[in-house]
Amino acid sequence: MFLPRLEDNLRYLGYQPITATDETQLTLALFKSPVLVIIDLFSRSGDWSSLIKLIKKSKAGPVPILGFGPHIDLALRDAALAAGCVAVVGRGAIVSHLAHLIDKHKWMIDDRRCHEDAPPRLVKGIALFNQGDYYECHEIIEHAWNDEPAPVRIMFQGILQIGVACYH
């Protein structure tokens, strides 16, 4: 009963909710570039801690995680924060302050990196791409992608995937 209401509220706010209750569904959802993952910490349908671990190790991007559950369970809140949630709120707060919580915690693109020089490996990989050497382009940019911790790594991944497509 709670999930459909949450999904309706997300749609009303202009978001496209994607429901995932297991690792397979979550992996597929992460490739849709969500701006925020909201996890019901009191759900009986899955292991929230393993889902948080999956999100944190995913190369799909730096997706913030907002947990919610019973407001009186401080041990649960502390465990969720330690696991990687950016915030944990009570169930009532998710309902009454959803728009504010999303605005506060969603992933935002930081364009400051756009004004910096590109990393040397990326420049070399793009040069190889422009020469039609797609295999070597892939090899070089993959290292740049793996080394990059910031959200710009999603762009590296896109270039990498285009290079692979051109190679094949």
Phi, psi and omega in degrees: 000322182288319183300312179301323178294317178298315179299318178299317179296321178296317177298318179301325179279358177097010180259158177252099181291142176236117181270130178220124181244000177216174186296323180295312179296320181293318178301315178296320180295323181296332179283359175263011177054061178293151178270346181196142172249129178250122184244129174278106184286348181253010180292141178264001185267358180190171179265100185297327182294322178290328177292320178296317178301318179298317179297316183294327181268355181293144176266009181286345178140170182275079185273120176291151182238124176251119179261150173219152181185199180296130185291345182266353183268085184290329178294319177297316178300312181298320179295320180292320177295318178295328180286338178135003175293140177283335178200156175226128182232165176286163181299322179297323180293324178299320181287311189274339184234027186304311182300314180296317181297320178295312180301323182287324190248350184292156178287127179242140178286129179259111186275006179299326180294338181295339182263001179261161175291144178291149177300145183306320179298320179294317179300315179297317179297319179293322177298317178296321177300312181295337176274354181086009179268074189291327180295309179295323176305313180300314182299316183289312184291331177298322177294318178298319180296314180293329182279340187274117180272342187278164181303338179299345179299337177295323176295318178302317180298320179297314178297318178302314182292324177294319177299318178296317180298318179292325179296321182272000000 
